[in-house]
Structure formats: structure tokens, C-alpha cells
Amino acid sequence: MSKVTEYLKGERLDDVALFLTHEYLDSQGKLPNMGVEVENGYILVVPGDDGRRAFAAGTGMDAMEFAQTAMGNDGDIDDGLSGGVCPDAAADEHHETKFIFSFAEAQNEEVGGIYEEGDVIHAYAKCTCGTTYSDRWVVDE
């Protein structure tokens, strides 16, 4: 089973996941060899601190600052972390996801809400139009 599959099943709660399009990665470089190639780029699952550093190196942005800017704008991010639907895209427009930063939180019944239901994946995306947005969901069993 790949690290990405394990992450999406809630089995790697100390790791972070990154989706980076091909434009952010040299296909001959080290990062693509650590990830899973998807249609528009790569998904990498790495230990938390390493992942935040890799995100900063790949995008030029601090991961947690990026997450905070995206947090206030709800969007629809693919539960496989390979893209999303920009909330600012009109029905006749085509927008592309540039990158995604994601982390997971363990189930926490004391917090309530969706956290009672199971482990929760948080995902933050940036669109080619510049819009940042977020999504979160309970990990499927």
C-alpha cells in the first residue's frame, strides 16, 4: 500500500500530504521519486516538519500561513488530493489547482462536530486564478 493510500485512510496522522503540479517539480528531481504521479502532478506524503519544509521550498509559501489564508474560503477539494473546484470559477470557466497542502487530525469526540465521526483530513488549495480555498472531510472506513 502506498503512503498516499495510507494517508487517505487515516493511517499516517503525523504526516502531511502535498499535491504539486508538474510546474513545481523537476521530473528528474528527488521529490517526484518520493511521490505518486497523478494526472496533473504528484502527491507526496512526508513527515510533518519535512512536509512543511518541502511545501515552502516548492511554493515559496509557509504551509501554515497558507492554510490560514485558505481557511476562510470553502471549496471542494478532491478526496484523493489531486485537484479541486475553485469556488471563484464560473460555470463556463476552467480553473486548475496549482497545489494542495493537507494534514489529518485524529478523531476527537470531545471537540464535537465532524471530529466525533472519525479522523478528519484538512486540505488547502491554490487555484491558477490566485484564489485559495479549503475543505475538510471525515476519513472513510
N, CA, C and O atoms as a DFTB+ gen file, in Angstrom:
564 C
 N C O
     1  1       0.845      -1.171       0.000
     2  2       0.000       0.000       0.000
     3  2       0.895       1.241       0.000
     4  3       1.882       1.298       0.734
     5  1       0.550       2.227      -0.820
     6  2       1.366       3.436      -0.908
     7  2       1.132       4.344       0.295
     8  3       0.127       4.226       0.996
     9  1       2.073       5.246       0.516
    10  2       1.939       6.225       1.595
    11  2       0.691       7.082       1.380
    12  3       0.010       7.442       2.340
    13  1       0.395       7.407       0.126
    14  2      -0.779       8.228      -0.172
    15  2      -2.050       7.491       0.249
    16  3      -2.925       8.078       0.887
    17  1      -2.154       6.226      -0.099
    18  2      -3.331       5.434       0.276
    19  2      -3.447       5.338       1.789
    20  3      -4.538       5.484       2.340
    21  1      -2.336       5.094       2.459
    22  2      -2.349       5.040       3.918
    23  2      -2.793       6.367       4.519
    24  3      -3.589       6.397       5.457
    25  1      -2.277       7.460       3.976
    26  2      -2.636       8.796       4.478
    27  2      -4.146       9.024       4.327
    28  3      -4.807       9.463       5.268
    29  1      -4.678       8.728       3.156
    30  2      -6.093       8.967       2.883
    31  2      -7.011       8.078       3.724
    32  3      -8.190       8.384       3.898
    33  1      -6.463       6.979       4.241
    34  2      -7.232       6.099       5.129
    35  2      -7.066       6.485       6.594
    36  3      -7.620       5.823       7.471
    37  1      -6.313       7.545       6.869
    38  2      -6.114       8.000       8.235
    39  2      -5.060       7.228       8.997
    40  3      -5.049       7.243      10.228
    41  1      -4.170       6.549       8.281
    42  2      -3.157       5.724       8.925
    43  2      -1.814       6.448       9.107
    44  3      -0.867       5.864       9.635
    45  1      -1.727       7.704       8.677
    46  2      -0.465       8.449       8.777
    47  2      -0.757       9.845       9.327
    48  3      -0.517      10.851       8.659
    49  1      -1.276       9.890      10.547
    50  2      -1.724      11.148      11.141
    51  2      -0.592      12.115      11.462
    52  3      -0.848      13.303      11.657
    53  1       0.639      11.649      11.523
    54  2       1.767      12.534      11.809
    55  2       2.392      13.112      10.540
    56  3       3.308      13.931      10.603
    57  1       1.884      12.676       9.391
    58  2       2.425      13.123       8.109
    59  2       1.557      14.219       7.515
    60  3       0.441      14.463       7.974
    61  1       2.077      14.868       6.498
    62  2       1.295      15.804       5.700
    63  2       1.351      15.328       4.255
    64  3       2.265      14.606       3.855
    65  1       0.363      15.746       3.487
    66  2       0.321      15.398       2.066
    67  2       0.392      16.682       1.255
    68  3      -0.167      17.710       1.637
    69  1       1.086      16.602       0.138
    70  2       1.230      17.735      -0.768
    71  2       0.865      17.291      -2.174
    72  3       1.288      16.227      -2.626
    73  1       0.091      18.097      -2.854
    74  2      -0.115      17.916      -4.284
    75  2       0.571      19.092      -4.955
    76  3       0.265      20.248      -4.662
    77  1       1.490      18.798      -5.846
    78  2       2.204      19.833      -6.584
    79  2       2.113      19.510      -8.069
    80  3       2.361      18.376      -8.478
    81  1       1.758      20.506      -8.874
    82  2       1.694      20.270     -10.309
    83  2       3.097      20.108     -10.869
    84  3       4.089      20.424     -10.212
    85  1       3.155      19.615     -12.086
    86  2       4.444      19.398     -12.735
    87  2       5.287      20.670     -12.792
    88  3       6.515      20.594     -12.761
    89  1       4.649      21.836     -12.875
    90  2       5.415      23.081     -12.972
    91  2       6.247      23.354     -11.729
    92  3       7.226      24.097     -11.799
    93  1       5.881      22.771     -10.595
    94  2       6.623      22.992      -9.355
    95  2       7.747      21.983      -9.144
    96  3       8.585      22.154      -8.259
    97  1       7.758      20.944      -9.952
    98  2       8.741      19.890      -9.731
    99  2       9.512      19.578     -10.994
   100  3       8.953      19.555     -12.091
   101  1      10.775      19.343     -10.832
   102  2      11.608      18.834     -11.905
   103  2      11.379      17.325     -11.948
   104  3      11.652      16.636     -10.965
   105  1      10.887      16.804     -13.058
   106  2      10.538      15.381     -13.126
   107  2      11.736      14.472     -12.893
   108  3      11.558      13.290     -12.597
   109  1      12.946      14.992     -13.018
   110  2      14.137      14.194     -12.756
   111  2      14.622      14.348     -11.317
   112  3      15.589      13.703     -10.913
   113  1      13.956      15.197     -10.551
   114  2      14.387      15.504      -9.195
   115  2      13.975      14.451      -8.185
   116  3      13.361      13.440      -8.525
   117  1      14.325      14.710      -6.941
   118  2      14.104      13.764      -5.853
   119  2      12.634      13.693      -5.434
   120  3      12.119      12.602      -5.190
   121  1      11.955      14.830      -5.347
   122  2      10.583      14.825      -4.842
   123  2       9.630      13.947      -5.650
   124  3       8.864      13.191      -5.053
   125  1       9.645      14.016      -6.989
   126  2       8.741      13.122      -7.715
   127  2       8.982      11.645      -7.430
   128  3       8.050      10.841      -7.455
   129  1      10.223      11.297      -7.162
   130  2      10.530       9.894      -6.863
   131  2       9.984       9.465      -5.508
   132  3       9.872       8.270      -5.233
   133  1       9.644      10.435      -4.661
   134  2       9.094      10.139      -3.341
   135  2       7.571      10.089      -3.365
   136  3       6.956       9.665      -2.387
   137  1       6.953      10.515      -4.464
   138  2       5.510      10.644      -4.503
   139  2       4.850       9.717      -5.502
   140  3       5.478       8.861      -6.125
   141  1       3.541       9.934      -5.623
   142  2       2.724       9.184      -6.564
   143  2       2.316      10.152      -7.664
   144  3       1.776      11.224      -7.390
   145  1       2.575       9.770      -8.907
   146  2       2.191      10.631     -10.007
   147  2       0.700      10.494     -10.274
   148  3       0.167       9.386     -10.339
   149  1       0.030      11.640     -10.428
   150  2      -1.371      11.699     -10.810
   151  2      -1.440      12.512     -12.100
   152  3      -0.415      12.979     -12.597
   153  1      -2.624      12.679     -12.634
   154  2      -2.775      13.304     -13.951
   155  2      -2.041      14.632     -14.099
   156  3      -1.371      14.852     -15.108
   157  1      -2.152      15.510     -13.126
   158  2      -1.593      16.852     -13.277
   159  2      -0.356      17.126     -12.440
   160  3       0.133      18.256     -12.430
   161  1       0.162      16.135     -11.742
   162  2       1.320      16.381     -10.894
   163  2       1.670      15.194     -10.040
   164  3       1.595      14.046     -10.477
   165  1       2.060      15.488      -8.797
   166  2       2.490      14.458      -7.859
   167  2       1.863      14.703      -6.501
   168  3       1.646      15.845      -6.098
   169  1       1.575      13.615      -5.803
   170  2       1.146      13.695      -4.412
   171  2       2.259      13.077      -3.582
   172  3       2.689      11.949      -3.824
   173  1       2.713      13.841      -2.599
   174  2       3.771      13.388      -1.707
   175  2       3.215      13.297      -0.299
   176  3       2.452      14.164       0.128
   177  1       3.587      12.260       0.420
   178  2       3.245      12.135       1.837
   179  2       4.557      12.006       2.584
   180  3       5.335      11.077       2.366
   181  1       4.780      12.971       3.477
   182  2       6.051      13.036       4.198
   183  2       5.800      13.420       5.651
   184  3       4.752      13.977       5.977
   185  1       6.764      13.123       6.526
   186  2       6.606      13.527       7.929
   187  2       6.306      15.026       8.030
   188  3       6.787      15.818       7.220
   189  1       5.516      15.401       9.020
   190  2       5.012      16.755       9.178
   191  2       5.998      17.881       8.937
   192  3       5.776      18.707       8.052
   193  1       7.086      17.936       9.704
   194  2       8.043      19.040       9.559
   195  2       8.716      19.016       8.194
   196  3       8.910      20.065       7.581
   197  1       9.075      17.828       7.715
   198  2       9.688      17.715       6.390
   199  2       8.711      18.173       5.313
   200  3       9.103      18.828       4.348
   201  1       7.447      17.828       5.481
   202  2       6.428      18.210       4.514
   203  2       6.213      19.708       4.466
   204  3       6.046      20.284       3.391
   205  1       6.216      20.337       5.624
   206  2       6.061      21.794       5.651
   207  2       7.260      22.472       4.982
   208  3       7.095      23.468       4.279
   209  1       8.457      21.939       5.197
   210  2       9.648      22.489       4.539
   211  2       9.592      22.249       3.024
   212  3       9.935      23.134       2.240
   213  1       9.161      21.058       2.621
   214  2       9.048      20.754       1.190
   215  2       8.009      21.659       0.529
   216  3       8.206      22.118      -0.596
   217  1       6.907      21.911       1.226
   218  2       5.880      22.806       0.698
   219  2       6.458      24.203       0.502
   220  3       6.266      24.815      -0.548
   221  1       7.158      24.704       1.501
   222  2       7.762      26.032       1.415
   223  2       8.779      26.090       0.275
   224  3       8.830      27.069      -0.469
   225  1       9.588      25.038       0.142
   226  2      10.595      25.013      -0.917
   227  2       9.939      24.976      -2.299
   228  3      10.414      25.619      -3.235
   229  1       8.854      24.223      -2.419
   230  2       8.200      24.074      -3.715
   231  2       7.338      25.248      -4.123
   232  3       7.186      25.526      -5.313
   233  1       6.766      25.946      -3.138
   234  2       5.806      27.012      -3.452
   235  2       6.276      28.407      -3.059
   236  3       5.741      29.403      -3.544
   237  1       7.282      28.482      -2.175
   238  2       7.727      29.764      -1.675
   239  2       6.830      30.324      -0.580
   240  3       6.946      31.496      -0.222
   241  1       5.937      29.497      -0.046
   242  2       4.994      29.938       0.979
   243  2       5.122      29.065       2.221
   244  3       5.378      27.866       2.113
   245  1       4.947      29.657       3.398
   246  2       4.892      28.900       4.633
   247  2       3.579      28.111       4.654
   248  3       2.515      28.679       4.408
   249  1       3.646      26.819       4.944
   250  2       2.471      25.948       4.863
   251  2       1.343      26.390       5.794
   252  3       0.186      26.431       5.375
   253  1       1.653      26.716       7.032
   254  2       0.596      27.065       7.975
   255  2       0.015      28.452       7.691
   256  3      -1.177      28.672       7.903
   257  1       0.829      29.376       7.222
   258  2       0.305      30.688       6.817
   259  2      -0.616      30.527       5.611
   260  3      -1.669      31.161       5.537
   261  1      -0.213      29.674       4.664
   262  2      -1.050      29.392       3.504
   263  2      -2.386      28.801       3.948
   264  3      -3.441      29.213       3.466
   265  1      -2.340      27.832       4.867
   266  2      -3.571      27.199       5.352
   267  2      -4.495      28.242       5.983
   268  3      -5.707      28.202       5.773
   269  1      -3.938      29.163       6.744
   270  2      -4.764      30.189       7.383
   271  2      -5.419      31.102       6.355
   272  3      -6.565      31.508       6.546
   273  1      -4.728      31.433       5.278
   274  2      -5.335      32.298       4.266
   275  2      -6.448      31.563       3.518
   276  3      -7.434      32.180       3.115
   277  1      -6.298      30.263       3.332
   278  2      -7.292      29.481       2.590
   279  2      -8.485      29.087       3.455
   280  3      -9.571      28.833       2.935
   281  1      -8.292      29.037       4.748
   282  2      -9.292      28.521       5.684
   283  2     -10.646      29.220       5.591
   284  3     -11.675      28.569       5.768
   285  1     -10.675      30.498       5.326
   286  2     -11.926      31.230       5.324
   287  2     -12.736      31.107       4.049
   288  3     -13.804      31.710       3.947
   289  1     -12.268      30.350       3.082
   290  2     -12.928      30.252       1.786
   291  2     -13.197      28.784       1.476
   292  3     -12.299      28.062       1.041
   293  1     -14.427      28.346       1.698
   294  2     -14.775      26.939       1.476
   295  2     -14.788      26.611      -0.007
   296  3     -15.313      27.366      -0.826
   297  1     -14.198      25.472      -0.333
   298  2     -14.180      24.979      -1.698
   299  2     -14.373      23.483      -1.697
   300  3     -14.702      22.888      -0.671
   301  1     -14.170      22.881      -2.842
   302  2     -14.335      21.440      -2.991
   303  2     -13.015      20.853      -3.477
   304  3     -12.639      21.021      -4.636
   305  1     -12.318      20.161      -2.578
   306  2     -11.042      19.539      -2.920
   307  2     -11.265      18.041      -3.048
   308  3     -11.895      17.416      -2.195
   309  1     -10.745      17.481      -4.114
   310  2     -10.878      16.057      -4.394
   311  2     -10.378      15.239      -3.213
   312  3      -9.304      15.516      -2.679
   313  1     -11.150      14.230      -2.798
   314  2     -10.736      13.444      -1.629
   315  2      -9.514      12.575      -1.900
   316  3      -9.009      11.921      -0.987
   317  1      -9.036      12.558      -3.133
   318  2      -7.770      11.914      -3.460
   319  2      -6.620      12.900      -3.495
   320  3      -5.482      12.525      -3.777
   321  1      -6.917      14.175      -3.205
   322  2      -5.943      15.275      -3.125
   323  2      -5.256      15.601      -4.442
   324  3      -4.152      16.146      -4.439
   325  1      -5.888      15.277      -5.574
   326  2      -5.248      15.536      -6.858
   327  2      -5.849      16.722      -7.599
   328  3      -5.572      16.906      -8.784
   329  1      -6.656      17.520      -6.937
   330  2      -7.239      18.693      -7.575
   331  2      -8.420      19.203      -6.776
   332  3      -8.692      18.733      -5.672
   333  1      -9.107      20.157      -7.342
   334  2     -10.258      20.722      -6.671
   335  2     -11.067      21.584      -7.604
   336  3     -10.721      21.762      -8.771
   337  1     -12.162      22.122      -7.071
   338  2     -13.027      23.009      -7.828
   339  2     -12.957      24.380      -7.165
   340  3     -13.392      24.549      -6.026
   341  1     -12.416      25.341      -7.873
   342  2     -12.252      26.688      -7.346
   343  2     -13.617      27.315      -7.096
   344  3     -14.469      27.309      -7.984
   345  1     -13.838      27.856      -5.902
   346  2     -15.127      28.482      -5.617
   347  2     -15.368      29.760      -6.424
   348  3     -16.503      30.231      -6.496
   349  1     -14.329      30.324      -7.026
   350  2     -14.485      31.538      -7.827
   351  2     -14.663      31.259      -9.314
   352  3     -14.780      32.193     -10.107
   353  1     -14.684      29.991      -9.701
   354  2     -14.845      29.643     -11.116
   355  2     -16.327      29.687     -11.486
   356  3     -17.161      29.049     -10.843
   357  1     -16.635      30.441     -12.518
   358  2     -17.995      30.450     -13.053
   359  2     -18.218      29.137     -13.807
   360  3     -17.263      28.445     -14.159
   361  1     -19.462      28.808     -14.044
   362  2     -19.804      27.538     -14.692
   363  2     -19.121      27.366     -16.045
   364  3     -18.833      26.240     -16.449
   365  1     -18.859      28.455     -16.743
   366  2     -18.256      28.355     -18.072
   367  2     -16.738      28.558     -18.069
   368  3     -16.124      28.686     -19.129
   369  1     -16.140      28.586     -16.886
   370  2     -14.695      28.785     -16.770
   371  2     -14.000      27.507     -16.322
   372  3     -14.576      26.676     -15.619
   373  1     -12.756      27.373     -16.742
   374  2     -11.944      26.224     -16.326
   375  2     -10.778      26.733     -15.486
   376  3      -9.927      27.472     -15.980
   377  1     -10.741      26.343     -14.241
   378  2      -9.654      26.712     -13.343
   379  2      -8.883      25.448     -12.978
   380  3      -9.463      24.363     -12.926
   381  1      -7.596      25.578     -12.727
   382  2      -6.743      24.442     -12.361
   383  2      -6.176      24.640     -10.961
   384  3      -5.861      25.762     -10.565
   385  1      -6.051      23.562     -10.226
   386  2      -5.422      23.597      -8.918
   387  2      -3.913      23.620      -9.107
   388  3      -3.357      22.775      -9.807
   389  1      -3.246      24.596      -8.476
   390  2      -1.789      24.696      -8.577
   391  2      -1.107      23.783      -7.558
   392  3      -0.163      23.063      -7.884
   393  1      -1.610      23.827      -6.299
   394  2      -1.039      22.972      -5.268
   395  2      -2.019      22.818      -4.120
   396  3      -2.948      23.607      -3.951
   397  1      -1.779      21.764      -3.330
   398  2      -2.603      21.451      -2.157
   399  2      -1.669      21.094      -1.009
   400  3      -0.671      20.397      -1.191
   401  1      -2.010      21.581       0.166
   402  2      -1.348      21.192       1.415
   403  2      -2.410      20.554       2.283
   404  3      -3.511      21.090       2.405
   405  1      -2.101      19.412       2.893
   406  2      -3.094      18.702       3.683
   407  2      -2.462      18.093       4.929
   408  3      -1.309      17.662       4.917
   409  1      -3.248      18.070       6.004
   410  2      -2.863      17.333       7.205
   411  2      -4.112      16.660       7.761
   412  3      -5.234      17.026       7.410
   413  1      -3.908      15.683       8.624
   414  2      -5.037      14.941       9.198
   415  2      -5.028      15.078      10.712
   416  3      -3.976      15.230      11.333
   417  1      -6.205      15.021      11.284
   418  2      -6.373      15.071      12.735
   419  2      -7.092      13.823      13.191
   420  3      -8.028      13.361      12.539
   421  1      -6.659      13.284      14.300
   422  2      -7.292      12.091      14.858
   423  2      -8.696      12.421      15.365
   424  3      -8.990      13.554      15.747
   425  1      -9.538      11.412      15.358
   426  2     -10.888      11.556      15.903
   427  2     -10.806      12.122      17.317
   428  3      -9.944      11.732      18.105
   429  1     -11.716      13.048      17.627
   430  2     -11.723      13.675      18.943
   431  2     -13.174      13.956      19.325
   432  3     -13.741      14.983      18.955
   433  1     -13.751      13.039      20.060
   434  2     -15.160      13.155      20.413
   435  2     -15.435      14.354      21.303
   436  3     -16.547      14.881      21.290
   437  1     -14.450      14.798      22.075
   438  2     -14.638      15.944      22.966
   439  2     -14.844      17.246      22.200
   440  3     -15.529      18.145      22.686
   441  1     -14.263      17.356      21.015
   442  2     -14.379      18.572      20.214
   443  2     -15.773      18.681      19.597
   444  3     -16.314      19.778      19.456
   445  1     -16.343      17.548      19.237
   446  2     -17.664      17.538      18.628
   447  2     -17.612      17.715      17.118
   448  3     -16.548      17.633      16.504
   449  1     -18.765      17.955      16.536
   450  2     -18.863      18.135      15.090
   451  2     -18.345      16.930      14.334
   452  3     -18.502      15.791      14.773
   453  1     -17.723      17.193      13.189
   454  2     -17.237      16.076      12.370
   455  2     -16.104      15.318      13.047
   456  3     -15.810      14.181      12.677
   457  1     -15.470      15.936      14.029
   458  2     -14.361      15.276      14.724
   459  2     -14.839      14.099      15.576
   460  3     -14.048      13.227      15.937
   461  1     -16.125      14.080      15.892
   462  2     -16.708      12.941      16.617
   463  2     -16.816      11.715      15.722
   464  3     -16.782      10.582      16.202
   465  1     -16.945      11.943      14.435
   466  2     -17.239      10.879      13.476
   467  2     -16.026      10.057      13.063
   468  3     -16.175       8.929      12.594
   469  1     -14.842      10.601      13.228
   470  2     -13.638       9.882      12.823
   471  2     -12.489      10.836      12.579
   472  3     -12.581      12.029      12.867
   473  1     -11.392      10.292      12.038
   474  2     -10.247      11.116      11.679
   475  2     -10.668      12.093      10.583
   476  3     -11.477      11.751       9.721
   477  1     -10.122      13.305      10.618
   478  2     -10.518      14.346       9.675
   479  2      -9.308      14.786       8.855
   480  3      -8.235      15.051       9.397
   481  1      -9.501      14.859       7.546
   482  2      -8.470      15.381       6.657
   483  2      -8.801      16.836       6.351
   484  3      -9.919      17.163       5.953
   485  1      -7.811      17.703       6.544
   486  2      -7.904      19.118       6.199
   487  2      -7.086      19.319       4.928
   488  3      -5.966      18.819       4.824
   489  1      -7.637      20.045       3.969
   490  2      -6.917      20.295       2.722
   491  2      -7.074      21.758       2.329
   492  3      -8.146      22.346       2.476
   493  1      -5.985      22.332       1.828
   494  2      -5.932      23.743       1.454
   495  2      -5.342      23.830       0.056
   496  3      -4.287      23.256      -0.215
   497  1      -6.022      24.549      -0.835
   498  2      -5.607      24.577      -2.235
   499  2      -5.430      26.001      -2.742
   500  3      -5.996      26.952      -2.203
   501  1      -4.623      26.117      -3.797
   502  2      -4.479      27.380      -4.509
   503  2      -4.782      27.123      -5.979
   504  3      -4.269      26.179      -6.579
   505  1      -5.619      27.976      -6.542
   506  2      -6.028      27.883      -7.937
   507  2      -5.103      28.725      -8.811
   508  3      -4.415      29.619      -8.318
   509  1      -5.093      28.438     -10.097
   510  2      -4.306      29.230     -11.035
   511  2      -4.776      30.680     -11.098
   512  3      -4.010      31.553     -11.507
   513  1      -6.020      30.957     -10.701
   514  2      -6.523      32.337     -10.703
   515  2      -6.046      33.117      -9.480
   516  3      -6.232      34.332      -9.408
   517  1      -5.423      32.415      -8.506
   518  2      -4.929      33.058      -7.302
   519  2      -5.793      32.816      -6.074
   520  3      -5.364      33.097      -4.955
   521  1      -6.990      32.307      -6.262
   522  2      -7.888      32.031      -5.143
   523  2      -7.349      30.879      -4.309
   524  3      -6.888      29.873      -4.848
   525  1      -7.410      31.033      -2.985
   526  2      -7.088      29.939      -2.076
   527  2      -8.383      29.497      -1.414
   528  3      -9.268      30.314      -1.158
   529  1      -8.493      28.205      -1.138
   530  2      -9.713      27.670      -0.548
   531  2      -9.400      26.402       0.228
   532  3      -8.322      25.822       0.097
   533  1     -10.371      25.981       1.045
   534  2     -10.137      24.824       1.901
   535  2     -11.332      23.889       1.890
   536  3     -12.430      24.239       1.458
   537  1     -11.076      22.696       2.377
   538  2     -12.095      21.665       2.501
   539  2     -11.654      20.739       3.618
   540  3     -10.470      20.690       3.949
   541  1     -12.567      20.023       4.189
   542  2     -12.217      19.001       5.177
   543  2     -13.304      17.937       5.153
   544  3     -14.457      18.205       4.815
   545  1     -12.904      16.718       5.522
   546  2     -13.848      15.610       5.490
   547  2     -13.386      14.525       6.439
   548  3     -12.215      14.445       6.810
   549  1     -14.340      13.695       6.820
   550  2     -14.050      12.551       7.684
   551  2     -13.506      11.430       6.804
   552  3     -14.040      11.155       5.729
   553  1     -12.456      10.799       7.263
   554  2     -11.837       9.693       6.546
   555  2     -12.845       8.548       6.445
   556  3     -13.476       8.167       7.431
   557  1     -12.983       8.011       5.238
   558  2     -13.861       6.853       5.031
   559  2     -13.212       5.613       5.602
   560  3     -11.994       5.444       5.546
   561  1     -14.028       4.767       6.141
   562  2     -13.510       3.498       6.684
   563  2     -13.110       2.572       5.566
   564  3     -12.652       1.458       5.821
